[in-house]
Coordinates of C-alpha atoms and ligand atoms in Angstrom, one line a residue:
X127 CA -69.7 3.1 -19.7
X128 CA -72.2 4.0 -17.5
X129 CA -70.8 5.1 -14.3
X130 CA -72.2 3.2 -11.3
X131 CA -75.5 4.4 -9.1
X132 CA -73.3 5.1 -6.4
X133 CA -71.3 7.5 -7.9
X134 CA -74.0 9.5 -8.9
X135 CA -76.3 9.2 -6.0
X136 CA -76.8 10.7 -2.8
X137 CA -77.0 8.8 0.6
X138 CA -79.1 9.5 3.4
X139 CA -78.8 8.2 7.3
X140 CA -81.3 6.6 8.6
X141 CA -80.8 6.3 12.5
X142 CA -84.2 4.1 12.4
X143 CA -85.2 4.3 16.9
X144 CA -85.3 8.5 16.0
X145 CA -87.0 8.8 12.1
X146 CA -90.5 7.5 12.5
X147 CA -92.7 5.9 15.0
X148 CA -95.6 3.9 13.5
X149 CA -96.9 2.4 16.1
X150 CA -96.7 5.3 19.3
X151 CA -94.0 3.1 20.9
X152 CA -91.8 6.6 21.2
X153 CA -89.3 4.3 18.9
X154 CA -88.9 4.8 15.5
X155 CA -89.7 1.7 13.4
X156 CA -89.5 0.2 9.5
X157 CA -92.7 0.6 9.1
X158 CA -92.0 4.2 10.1
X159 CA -89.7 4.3 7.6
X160 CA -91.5 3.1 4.3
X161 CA -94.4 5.9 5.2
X162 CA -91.6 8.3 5.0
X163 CA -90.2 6.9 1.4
X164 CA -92.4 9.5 -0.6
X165 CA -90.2 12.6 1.4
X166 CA -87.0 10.9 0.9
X167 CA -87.8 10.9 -3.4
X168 CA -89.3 14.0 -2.9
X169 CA -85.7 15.4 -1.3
X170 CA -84.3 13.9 -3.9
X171 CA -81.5 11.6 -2.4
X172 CA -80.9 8.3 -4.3
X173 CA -79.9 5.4 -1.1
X174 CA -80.7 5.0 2.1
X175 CA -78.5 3.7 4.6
X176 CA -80.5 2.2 7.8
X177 CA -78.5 1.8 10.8
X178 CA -78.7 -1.2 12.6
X179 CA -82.2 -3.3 12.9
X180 CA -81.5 -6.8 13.8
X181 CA -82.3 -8.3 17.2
X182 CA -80.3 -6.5 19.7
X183 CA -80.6 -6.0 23.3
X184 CA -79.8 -2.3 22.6
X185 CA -76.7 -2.1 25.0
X186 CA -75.7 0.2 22.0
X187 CA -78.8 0.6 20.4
X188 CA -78.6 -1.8 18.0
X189 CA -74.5 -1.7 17.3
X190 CA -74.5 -4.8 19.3
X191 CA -76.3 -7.4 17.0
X192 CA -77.7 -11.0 18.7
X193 CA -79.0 -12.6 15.3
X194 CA -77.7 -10.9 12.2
X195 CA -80.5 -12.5 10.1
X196 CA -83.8 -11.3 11.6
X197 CA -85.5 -7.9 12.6
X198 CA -85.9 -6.7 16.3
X199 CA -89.8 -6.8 16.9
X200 CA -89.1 -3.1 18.1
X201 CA -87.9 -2.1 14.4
X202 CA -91.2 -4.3 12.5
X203 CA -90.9 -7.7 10.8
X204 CA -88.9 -9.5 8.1
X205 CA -91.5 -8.8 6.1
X206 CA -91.9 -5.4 6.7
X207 CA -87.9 -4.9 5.4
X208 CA -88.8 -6.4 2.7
X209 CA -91.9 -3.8 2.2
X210 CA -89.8 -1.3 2.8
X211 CA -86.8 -2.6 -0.1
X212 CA -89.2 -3.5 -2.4
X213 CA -90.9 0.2 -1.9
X214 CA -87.6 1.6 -2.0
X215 CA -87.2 -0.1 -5.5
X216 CA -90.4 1.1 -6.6
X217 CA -89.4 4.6 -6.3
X218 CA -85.9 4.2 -7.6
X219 CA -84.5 4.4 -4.3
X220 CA -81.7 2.0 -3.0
X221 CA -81.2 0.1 0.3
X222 CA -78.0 -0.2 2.2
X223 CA -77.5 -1.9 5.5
X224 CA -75.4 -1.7 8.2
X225 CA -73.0 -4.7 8.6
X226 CA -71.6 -5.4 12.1
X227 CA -68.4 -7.7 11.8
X228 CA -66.2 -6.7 14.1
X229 CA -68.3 -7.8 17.9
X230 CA -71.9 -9.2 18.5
X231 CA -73.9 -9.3 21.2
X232 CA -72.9 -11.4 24.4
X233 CA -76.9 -12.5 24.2
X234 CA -75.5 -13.9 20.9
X235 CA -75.8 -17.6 21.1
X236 CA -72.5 -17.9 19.5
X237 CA -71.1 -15.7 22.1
X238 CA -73.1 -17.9 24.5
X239 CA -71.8 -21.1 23.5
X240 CA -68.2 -19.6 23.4
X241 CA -68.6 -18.3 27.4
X242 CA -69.8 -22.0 28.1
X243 CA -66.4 -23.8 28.8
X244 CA -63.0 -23.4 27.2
X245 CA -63.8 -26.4 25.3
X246 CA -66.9 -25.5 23.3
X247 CA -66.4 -25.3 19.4
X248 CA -67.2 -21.8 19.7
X249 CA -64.5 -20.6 22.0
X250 CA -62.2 -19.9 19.5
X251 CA -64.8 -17.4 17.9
X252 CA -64.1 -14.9 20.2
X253 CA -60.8 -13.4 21.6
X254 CA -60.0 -15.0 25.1
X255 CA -57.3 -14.7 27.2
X256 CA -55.6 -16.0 30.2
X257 CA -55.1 -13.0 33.0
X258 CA -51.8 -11.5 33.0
X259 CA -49.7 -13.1 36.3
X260 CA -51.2 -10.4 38.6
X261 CA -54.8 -11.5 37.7
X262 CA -55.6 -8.1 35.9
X263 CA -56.4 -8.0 32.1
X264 CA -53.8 -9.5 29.3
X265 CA -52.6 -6.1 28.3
X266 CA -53.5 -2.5 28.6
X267 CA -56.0 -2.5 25.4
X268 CA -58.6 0.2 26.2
X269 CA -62.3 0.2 25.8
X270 CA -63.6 2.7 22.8
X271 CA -66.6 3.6 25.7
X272 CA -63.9 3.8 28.3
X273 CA -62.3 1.3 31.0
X274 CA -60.4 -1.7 29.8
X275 CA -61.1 -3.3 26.9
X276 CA -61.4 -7.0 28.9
X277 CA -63.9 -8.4 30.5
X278 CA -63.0 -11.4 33.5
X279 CA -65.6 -14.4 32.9
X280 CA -66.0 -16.0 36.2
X281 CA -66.8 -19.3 35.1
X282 CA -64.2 -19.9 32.6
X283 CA -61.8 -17.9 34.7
X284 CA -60.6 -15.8 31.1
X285 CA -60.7 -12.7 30.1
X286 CA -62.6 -12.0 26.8
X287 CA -61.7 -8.7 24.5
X288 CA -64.4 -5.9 24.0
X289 CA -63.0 -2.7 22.1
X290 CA -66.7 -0.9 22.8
X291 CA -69.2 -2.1 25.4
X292 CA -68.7 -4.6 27.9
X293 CA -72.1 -6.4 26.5
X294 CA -70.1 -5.9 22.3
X295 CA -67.5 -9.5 22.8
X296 CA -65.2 -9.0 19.7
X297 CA -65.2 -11.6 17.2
X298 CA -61.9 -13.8 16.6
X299 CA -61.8 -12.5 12.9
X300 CA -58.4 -15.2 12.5
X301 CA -60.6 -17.9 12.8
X302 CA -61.7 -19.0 9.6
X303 CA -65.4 -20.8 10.3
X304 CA -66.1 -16.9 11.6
X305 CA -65.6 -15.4 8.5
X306 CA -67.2 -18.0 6.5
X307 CA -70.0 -17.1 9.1
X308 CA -70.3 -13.2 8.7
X309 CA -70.3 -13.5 4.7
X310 CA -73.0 -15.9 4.9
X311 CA -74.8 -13.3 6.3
X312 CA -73.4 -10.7 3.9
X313 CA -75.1 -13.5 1.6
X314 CA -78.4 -14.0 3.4
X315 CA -79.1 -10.0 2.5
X316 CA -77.8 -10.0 -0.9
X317 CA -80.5 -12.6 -1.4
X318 CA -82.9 -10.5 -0.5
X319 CA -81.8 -7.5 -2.7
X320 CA -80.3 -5.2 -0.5
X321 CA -78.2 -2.5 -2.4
X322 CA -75.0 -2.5 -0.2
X323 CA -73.7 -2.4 3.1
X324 CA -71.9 0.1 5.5
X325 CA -69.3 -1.5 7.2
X326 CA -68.9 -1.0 11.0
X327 CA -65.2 -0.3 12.0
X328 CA -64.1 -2.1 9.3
X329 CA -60.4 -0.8 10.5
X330 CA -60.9 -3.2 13.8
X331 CA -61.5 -5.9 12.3
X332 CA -58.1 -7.7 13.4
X333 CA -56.1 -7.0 16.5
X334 CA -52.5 -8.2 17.2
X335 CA -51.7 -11.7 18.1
X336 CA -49.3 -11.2 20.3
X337 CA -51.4 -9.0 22.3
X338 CA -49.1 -6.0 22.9
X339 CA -49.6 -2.7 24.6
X340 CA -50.9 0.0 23.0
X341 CA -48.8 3.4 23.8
X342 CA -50.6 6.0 25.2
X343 CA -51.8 9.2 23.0
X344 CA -49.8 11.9 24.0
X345 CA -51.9 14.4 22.9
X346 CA -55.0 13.2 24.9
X347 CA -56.4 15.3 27.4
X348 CA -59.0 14.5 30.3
X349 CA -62.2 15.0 29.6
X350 CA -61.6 14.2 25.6
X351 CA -63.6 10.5 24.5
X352 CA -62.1 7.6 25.5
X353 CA -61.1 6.3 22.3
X354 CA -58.5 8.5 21.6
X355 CA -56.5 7.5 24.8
X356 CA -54.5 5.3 23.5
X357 CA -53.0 5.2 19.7
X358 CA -54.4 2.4 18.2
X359 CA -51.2 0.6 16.8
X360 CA -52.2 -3.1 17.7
X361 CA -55.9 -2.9 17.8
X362 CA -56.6 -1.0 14.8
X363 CA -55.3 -1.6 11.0
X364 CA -53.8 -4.3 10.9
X365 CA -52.2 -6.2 8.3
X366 CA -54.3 -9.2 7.1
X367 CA -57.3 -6.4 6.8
X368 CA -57.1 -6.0 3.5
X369 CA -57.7 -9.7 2.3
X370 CA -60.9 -9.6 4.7
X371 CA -61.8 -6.6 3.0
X372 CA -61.2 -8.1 -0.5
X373 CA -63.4 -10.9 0.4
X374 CA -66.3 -8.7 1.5
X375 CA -65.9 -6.9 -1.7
X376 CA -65.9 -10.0 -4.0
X377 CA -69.2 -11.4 -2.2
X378 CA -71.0 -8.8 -3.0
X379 CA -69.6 -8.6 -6.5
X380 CA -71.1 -11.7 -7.3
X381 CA -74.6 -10.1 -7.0
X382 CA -73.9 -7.0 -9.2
X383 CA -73.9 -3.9 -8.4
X384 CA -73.7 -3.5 -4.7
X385 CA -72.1 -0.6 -3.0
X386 CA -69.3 -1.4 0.0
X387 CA -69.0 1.1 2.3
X388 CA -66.3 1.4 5.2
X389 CA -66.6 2.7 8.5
X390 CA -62.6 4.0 9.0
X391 CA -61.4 6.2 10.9
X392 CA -57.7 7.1 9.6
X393 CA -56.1 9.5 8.7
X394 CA -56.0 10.3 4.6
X395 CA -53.0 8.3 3.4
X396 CA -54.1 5.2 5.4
X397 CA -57.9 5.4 4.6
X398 CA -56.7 5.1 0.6
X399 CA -55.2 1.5 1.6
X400 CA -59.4 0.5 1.8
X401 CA -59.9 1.4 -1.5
X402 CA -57.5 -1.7 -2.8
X403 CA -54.7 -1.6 -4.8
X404 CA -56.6 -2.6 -7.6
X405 CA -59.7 -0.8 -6.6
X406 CA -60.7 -4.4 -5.3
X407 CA -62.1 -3.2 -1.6
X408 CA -64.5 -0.6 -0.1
X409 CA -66.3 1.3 -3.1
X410 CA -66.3 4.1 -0.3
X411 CA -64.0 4.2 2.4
X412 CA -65.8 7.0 4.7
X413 CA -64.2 9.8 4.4
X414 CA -64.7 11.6 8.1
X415 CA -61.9 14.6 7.5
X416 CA -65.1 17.1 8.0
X417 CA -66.8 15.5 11.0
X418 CA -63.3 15.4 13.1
X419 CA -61.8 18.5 12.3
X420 CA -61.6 20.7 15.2
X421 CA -62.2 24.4 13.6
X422 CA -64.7 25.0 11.0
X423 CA -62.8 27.0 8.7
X424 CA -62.1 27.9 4.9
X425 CA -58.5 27.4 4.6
X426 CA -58.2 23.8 7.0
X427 CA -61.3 22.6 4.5
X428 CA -59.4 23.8 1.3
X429 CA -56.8 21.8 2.2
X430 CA -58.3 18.6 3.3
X431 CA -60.4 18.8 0.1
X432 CA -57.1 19.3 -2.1
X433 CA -54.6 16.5 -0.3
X434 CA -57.4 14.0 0.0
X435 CA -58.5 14.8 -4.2
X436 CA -54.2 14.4 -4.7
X437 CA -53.7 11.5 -3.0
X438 CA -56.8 9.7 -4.3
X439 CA -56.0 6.2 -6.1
X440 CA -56.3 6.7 -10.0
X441 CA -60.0 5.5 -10.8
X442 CA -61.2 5.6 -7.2
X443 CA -64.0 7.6 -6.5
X444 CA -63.9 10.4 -3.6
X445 CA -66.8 10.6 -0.9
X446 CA -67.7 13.2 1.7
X447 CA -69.4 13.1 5.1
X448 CA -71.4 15.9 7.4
X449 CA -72.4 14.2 10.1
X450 CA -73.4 11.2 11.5
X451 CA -74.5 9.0 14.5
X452 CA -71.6 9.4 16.6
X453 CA -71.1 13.2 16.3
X454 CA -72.3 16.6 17.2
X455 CA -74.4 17.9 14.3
X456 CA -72.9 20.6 12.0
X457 CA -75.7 22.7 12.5
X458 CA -74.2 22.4 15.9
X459 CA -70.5 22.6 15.0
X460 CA -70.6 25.1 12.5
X461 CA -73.6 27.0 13.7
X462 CA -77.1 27.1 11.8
X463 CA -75.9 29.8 9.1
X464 CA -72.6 28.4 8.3
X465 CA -74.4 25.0 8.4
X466 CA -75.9 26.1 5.1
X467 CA -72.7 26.7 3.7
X468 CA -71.6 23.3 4.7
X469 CA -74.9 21.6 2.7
X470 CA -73.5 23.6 -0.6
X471 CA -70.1 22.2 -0.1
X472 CA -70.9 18.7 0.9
X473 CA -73.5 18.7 -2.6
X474 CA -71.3 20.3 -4.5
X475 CA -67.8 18.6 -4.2
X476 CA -66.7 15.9 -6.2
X477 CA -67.7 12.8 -4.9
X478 CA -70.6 10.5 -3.3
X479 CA -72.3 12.9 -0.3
X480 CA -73.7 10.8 2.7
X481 CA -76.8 13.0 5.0
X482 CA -77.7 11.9 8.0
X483 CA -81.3 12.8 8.4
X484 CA -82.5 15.8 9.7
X485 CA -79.2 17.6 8.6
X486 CA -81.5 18.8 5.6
X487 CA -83.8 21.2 7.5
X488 CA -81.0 22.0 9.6
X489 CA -81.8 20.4 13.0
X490 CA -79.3 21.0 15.9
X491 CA -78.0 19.2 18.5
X492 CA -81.0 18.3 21.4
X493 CA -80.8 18.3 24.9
X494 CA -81.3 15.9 26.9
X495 CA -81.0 15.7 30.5
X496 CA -78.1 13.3 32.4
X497 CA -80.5 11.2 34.2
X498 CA -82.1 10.7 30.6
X499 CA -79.0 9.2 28.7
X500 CA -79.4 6.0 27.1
X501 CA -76.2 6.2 25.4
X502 CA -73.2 4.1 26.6
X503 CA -70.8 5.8 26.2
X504 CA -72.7 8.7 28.0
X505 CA -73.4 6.6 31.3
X506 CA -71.5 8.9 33.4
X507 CA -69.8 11.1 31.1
X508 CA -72.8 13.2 29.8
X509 CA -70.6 15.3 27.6
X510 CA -69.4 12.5 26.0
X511 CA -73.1 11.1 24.8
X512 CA -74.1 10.5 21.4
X513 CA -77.8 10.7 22.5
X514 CA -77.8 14.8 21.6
X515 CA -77.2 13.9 18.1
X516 CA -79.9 11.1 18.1
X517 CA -83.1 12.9 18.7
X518 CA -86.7 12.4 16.7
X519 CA -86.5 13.7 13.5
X520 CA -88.6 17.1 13.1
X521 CA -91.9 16.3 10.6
X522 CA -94.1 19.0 11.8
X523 CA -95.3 21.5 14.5
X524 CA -97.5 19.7 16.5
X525 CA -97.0 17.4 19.3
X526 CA -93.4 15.0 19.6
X527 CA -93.2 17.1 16.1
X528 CA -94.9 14.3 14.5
X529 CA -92.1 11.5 14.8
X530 CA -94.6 10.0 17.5
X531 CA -98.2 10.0 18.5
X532 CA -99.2 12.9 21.2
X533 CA -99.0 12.1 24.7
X534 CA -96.4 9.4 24.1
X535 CA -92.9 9.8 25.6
X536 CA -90.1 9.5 22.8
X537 CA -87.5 7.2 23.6
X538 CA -85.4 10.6 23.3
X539 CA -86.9 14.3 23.8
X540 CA -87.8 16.3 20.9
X541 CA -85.8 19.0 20.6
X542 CA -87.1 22.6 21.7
X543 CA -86.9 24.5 18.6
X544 CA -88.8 21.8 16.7
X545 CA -91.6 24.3 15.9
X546 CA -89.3 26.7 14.2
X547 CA -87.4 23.6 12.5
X548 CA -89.2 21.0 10.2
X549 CA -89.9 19.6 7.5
X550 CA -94.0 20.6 7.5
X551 CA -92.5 23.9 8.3
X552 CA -90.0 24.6 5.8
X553 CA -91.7 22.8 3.4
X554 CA -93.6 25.7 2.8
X555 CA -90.7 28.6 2.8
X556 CA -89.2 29.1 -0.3
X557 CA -86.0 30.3 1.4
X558 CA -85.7 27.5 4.6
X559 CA -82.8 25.4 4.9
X560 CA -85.4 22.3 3.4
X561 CA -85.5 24.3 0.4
X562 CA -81.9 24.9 -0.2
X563 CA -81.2 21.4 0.7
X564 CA -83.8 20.3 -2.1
X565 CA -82.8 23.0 -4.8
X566 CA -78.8 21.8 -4.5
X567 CA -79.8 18.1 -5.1
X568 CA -82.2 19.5 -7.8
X569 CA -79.2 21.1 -9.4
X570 CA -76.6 18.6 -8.6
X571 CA -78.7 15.3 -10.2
X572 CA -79.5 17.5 -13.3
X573 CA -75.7 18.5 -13.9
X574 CA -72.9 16.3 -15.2
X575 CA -70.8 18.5 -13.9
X576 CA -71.4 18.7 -10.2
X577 CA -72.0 14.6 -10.3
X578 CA -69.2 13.3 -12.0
X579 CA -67.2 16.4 -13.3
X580 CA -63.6 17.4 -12.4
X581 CA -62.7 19.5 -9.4
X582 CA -60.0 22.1 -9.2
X583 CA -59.6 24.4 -6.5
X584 CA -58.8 28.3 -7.4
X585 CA -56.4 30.2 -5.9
X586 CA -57.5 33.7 -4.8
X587 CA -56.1 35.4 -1.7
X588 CA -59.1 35.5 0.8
X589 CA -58.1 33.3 3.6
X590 CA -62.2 33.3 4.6
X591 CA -63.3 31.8 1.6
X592 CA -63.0 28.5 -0.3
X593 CA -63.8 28.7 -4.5
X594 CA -63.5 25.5 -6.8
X595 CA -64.8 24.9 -10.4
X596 CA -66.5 21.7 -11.1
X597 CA -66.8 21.2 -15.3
X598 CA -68.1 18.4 -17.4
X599 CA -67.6 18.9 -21.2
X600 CA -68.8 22.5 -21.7
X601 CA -70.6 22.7 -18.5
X602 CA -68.6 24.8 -15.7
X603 CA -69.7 25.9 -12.0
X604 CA -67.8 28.1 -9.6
X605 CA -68.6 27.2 -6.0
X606 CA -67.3 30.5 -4.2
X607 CA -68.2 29.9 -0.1
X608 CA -67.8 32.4 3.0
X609 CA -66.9 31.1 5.8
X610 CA -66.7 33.9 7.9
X611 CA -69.9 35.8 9.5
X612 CA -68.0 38.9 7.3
X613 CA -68.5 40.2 3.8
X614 CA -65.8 39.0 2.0
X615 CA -64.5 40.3 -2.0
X616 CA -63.0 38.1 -3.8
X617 CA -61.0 38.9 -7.2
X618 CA -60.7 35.9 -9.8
X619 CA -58.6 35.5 -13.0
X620 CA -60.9 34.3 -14.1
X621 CA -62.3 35.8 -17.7
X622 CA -65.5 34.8 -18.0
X623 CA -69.4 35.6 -18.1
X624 CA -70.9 33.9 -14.6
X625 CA -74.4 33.9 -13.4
X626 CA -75.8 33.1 -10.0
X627 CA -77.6 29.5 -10.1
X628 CA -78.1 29.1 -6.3
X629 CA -77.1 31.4 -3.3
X630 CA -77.4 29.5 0.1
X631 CA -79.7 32.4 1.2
X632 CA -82.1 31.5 -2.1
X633 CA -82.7 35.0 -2.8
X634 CA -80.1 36.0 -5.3
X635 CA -79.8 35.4 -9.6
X636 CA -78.7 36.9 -12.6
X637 CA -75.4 37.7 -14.0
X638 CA -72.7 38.4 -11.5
X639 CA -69.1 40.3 -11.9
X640 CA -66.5 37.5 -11.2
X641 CA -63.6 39.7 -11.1
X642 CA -65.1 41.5 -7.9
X643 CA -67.4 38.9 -6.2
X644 CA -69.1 39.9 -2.8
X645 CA -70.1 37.0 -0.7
X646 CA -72.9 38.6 2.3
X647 CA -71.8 36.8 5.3
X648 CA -72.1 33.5 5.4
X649 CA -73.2 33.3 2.0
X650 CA -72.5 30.5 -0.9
X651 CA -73.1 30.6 -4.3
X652 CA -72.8 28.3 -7.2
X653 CA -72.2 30.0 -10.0
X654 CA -72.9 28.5 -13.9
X655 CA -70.3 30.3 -15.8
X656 CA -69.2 30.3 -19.6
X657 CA -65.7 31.4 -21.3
X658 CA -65.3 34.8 -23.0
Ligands
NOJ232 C1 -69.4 2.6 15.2 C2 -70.9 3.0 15.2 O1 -71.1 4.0 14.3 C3 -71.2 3.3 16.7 O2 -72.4 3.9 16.8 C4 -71.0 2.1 17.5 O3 -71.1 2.5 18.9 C5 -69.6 1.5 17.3 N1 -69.2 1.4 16.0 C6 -69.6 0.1 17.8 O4 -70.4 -0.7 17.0

């Protein structure tokens, strides 16, 4: 059997306000998008995710959704979605949207009608309480963006439930008519021939009915994001998730092959629950162990890459994640070299990649002044913004590096290296990040063994490096990476004739001695190898 696309592919993150401006608003736009379609096949990814582009009033830039069914007019029209999908399709590229179940807008007019009295149908859609005897909130739930996590409603003299933004109500997922409502529009998509949807905080979907206090995190320290405050244990997983999650999966089931994707923050043993116990939930429950792990180094990777490939379901297919909207870039994390180590290990491992754009030419972290933050969670907090992560991707050299017209003032600042760093750039330079980017999905999409062969970790003593084998059949590769800014030797048992099919500094082949292997600082390589 064939396996399915989304095991194979490659996904690429669209964050659509910073890709590509079509009409010198300084917002990217769909339109912006489909004109970028022939770099994206060129890359050689295989789906693109688009974060969110319904009518919003961009209290968090499109996370809080007032019609799920339309366009905003600052993203394009219907129509031009459906441009885009069907020149997606055209080029063999798929199309997977962001789904937003878990709050809308308060300019929803469900939300709307709920806030008009206690008595409107809609009420019940949302989560409403009565103030606790002191007049203060119900309970000591906490706000993901900081503050409590209720908002008073003079006129209905209630408190209704926000776990992000004050302006992002939370939906009253227990009441049936709303789910029946949010896989309509799951529906209303699926129609329209959208490849699959990623799932925001699918983990939040249901919160406890009795309401009761969350305990605080003891290991939280000032200064660290708000969400982490508190532990999550009656706001986040819990039980009754899993049938919601079925459901999504079985409407989307019904229109082939469409790829469910889960926004979940837990740790390992818990993320497997999403999977289902028969495999009947999210095709790919995010796995986010490299984007939160505090150091960047080869032994803490080895062993999330080994536990999480152990404790997989049987069947279930593994995924792995750089980077994203919501944190710092790796380029950033890791720093630009080691960032080129992290590309050969996210492409290389077994299991579907997702790259958020502009991770492939190696863009960093921008800067952007405090009085310039547009992100809510940065409103006072600068250090805590998500704006630095969210700047215009870098086409070329010339002015607002081509994401935008020149003379027009991007929604965010470009950042200042973009004339060292993109894609016009590095297009040309057989050695740029771009390039290696390109060559390791080159090399990944042509070999059974680095899409869908087995993994195995090897054990060799250097504590600086990380080596797997990845084999299909008779096809074997050795990934051996540094992750030190040292040389590093490394001695394998391995008996075998090896030869260097990609080094991350693109300037390296030919046969190679894997009993004494010298990595260069820094350095990856992916090594085809054959049995003596
Ligand atoms: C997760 C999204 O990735 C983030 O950007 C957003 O702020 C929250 N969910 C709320 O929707």
């Amino acid at each position: 059997m064939q396996p399915p696309w989304w095991q194979k592919g490659v996904i690429y993150q669209v964050y659509p306000r910073s890709f590509m401006d079509s009409n010198n608003d300084g917002i990217g736009d769909i339109p912006g998008i489909t004109s970028k379609l022939d770099y994206l096949q060129w890359l050689g990814v295989d789906a693109i995710w688009l974060s969110p582009i319904y009518p919003s009033p961009m209290a968090d830039f499109g996370y809080d959704i007032a019609n799920y069914t339309d366009i905003d007019q600052v993203f394009g029209k219907l129509e031009d979605l459906e441009r885009l999908l069907q020149q997606a399709h055209a080029r063999g590229l798929k199309l997977i949207l962001d789904f937003v179940p878990n709050h809308t807008s308060d300019e929803h007019p469900w939300f709307q009608q709920s806030r008009a009295s206690r008595t409107n149908e809609k009420r019940s859609w949302y989560i409403w309480h009565d103030p606790a005897p002191d007049g203060g909130p119900p309970n000591n739930w906490t706000s993901f963006f900081g503050g409590s996590a209720w908002q008073f409603d003079e006129k209905t003299e209630q408190y209704y439930l926000h776990m992000f933004d004050v302006k992002q109500p939370d939906l009253n997922w227990r009441n049936p008519e709303v789910c029946q409502a949010m896989y309509d529009v799951l529906r209303f998509w699926l129609e329209r021939g959208v490849d699959g949807f990623r799932v925001d905080v699918l983990w939040m979907l249901l919160k406890d009915e009795q309401l009761r206090d969350n305990p605080p995190n003891p290991n939280w320290k000032p200064g660290e994001a708000h969400e982490y405050r508190q532990l999550g244990l009656y706001t986040e997983d819990q039980p009754g998730i899993h049938e919601i999650v079925r459901e999504m999966r079985r409407t989307l089931d019904t229109y082939g092959e469409r790829v469910l994707i889960g926004e979940i923050y837990l740790p390992p043993e818990r993320l497997m629950h999403y999977y289902g116990e028969m495999l009947d939930e999210a095709h790919l429950p995010f796995n986010f162990q490299f984007v939160t792990m505090p150091t960047w180094e080869a032994r803490v990777i080895r062993q999330i890459v080994d536990k999480y490939e152990a404790i997989l379901p049987e069947g279930a297919w593994p995924n792995w994640v750089l980077g994203n909207h919501d944190r710092p870039r790796i380029a950033t994390r890791a720093g630009r070299e080691q960032a080129r180590v992290a590309q050969m290990l996210l492409l290389t491992l077994r299991g579907t990649p997702t790259c958020y754009y502009g991770d492939e030419i190696g863009m960093e972290n921008g800067s952007v002044p405090p009085e310039m933050i547009h992100d809510p969670r940065g409103k006072g907090h600068p250090e805590l913004s998500r704006d630095y992560e969210r700047t215009p991707m870098q086409w070329d050299s010339g002015p607002n590096a081509g994401f935008s017209a020149p003379g027009v003032t991007t929604w965010l600042p470009v950042a200042n290296d973009y004339q060292s760093w993109n894609v016009a750039v590095e297009r040309d330079d057989a050695l740029s990040f771009l390039s290696l980017t390109r060559e390791l999905l080159m090399l990944r999409r042509s070999s059974p063994a680095l899409t869908l062969g087995a993994y195995q970790a090897i054990d060799e003593e250097n504590e600086s490096c990380f080596v797997y084998l990845r084999q299909h059949d008779e096809q074997r590769y050795l990934v051996a990476l540094n992750f030190s800014a040292q040389e590093q030797e490394i001695h394998l048992a391995i008996r075998g004739r090896g030869h260097v099919a990609l080094s991350t500094s693109m300037d390296r082949d030919g046969a190679i001695d894997l009993s004494a292997l010298r990595l260069r600082p820094n350095e990856g390589l992916l090594i085809e190898y054959s049995i003596i």
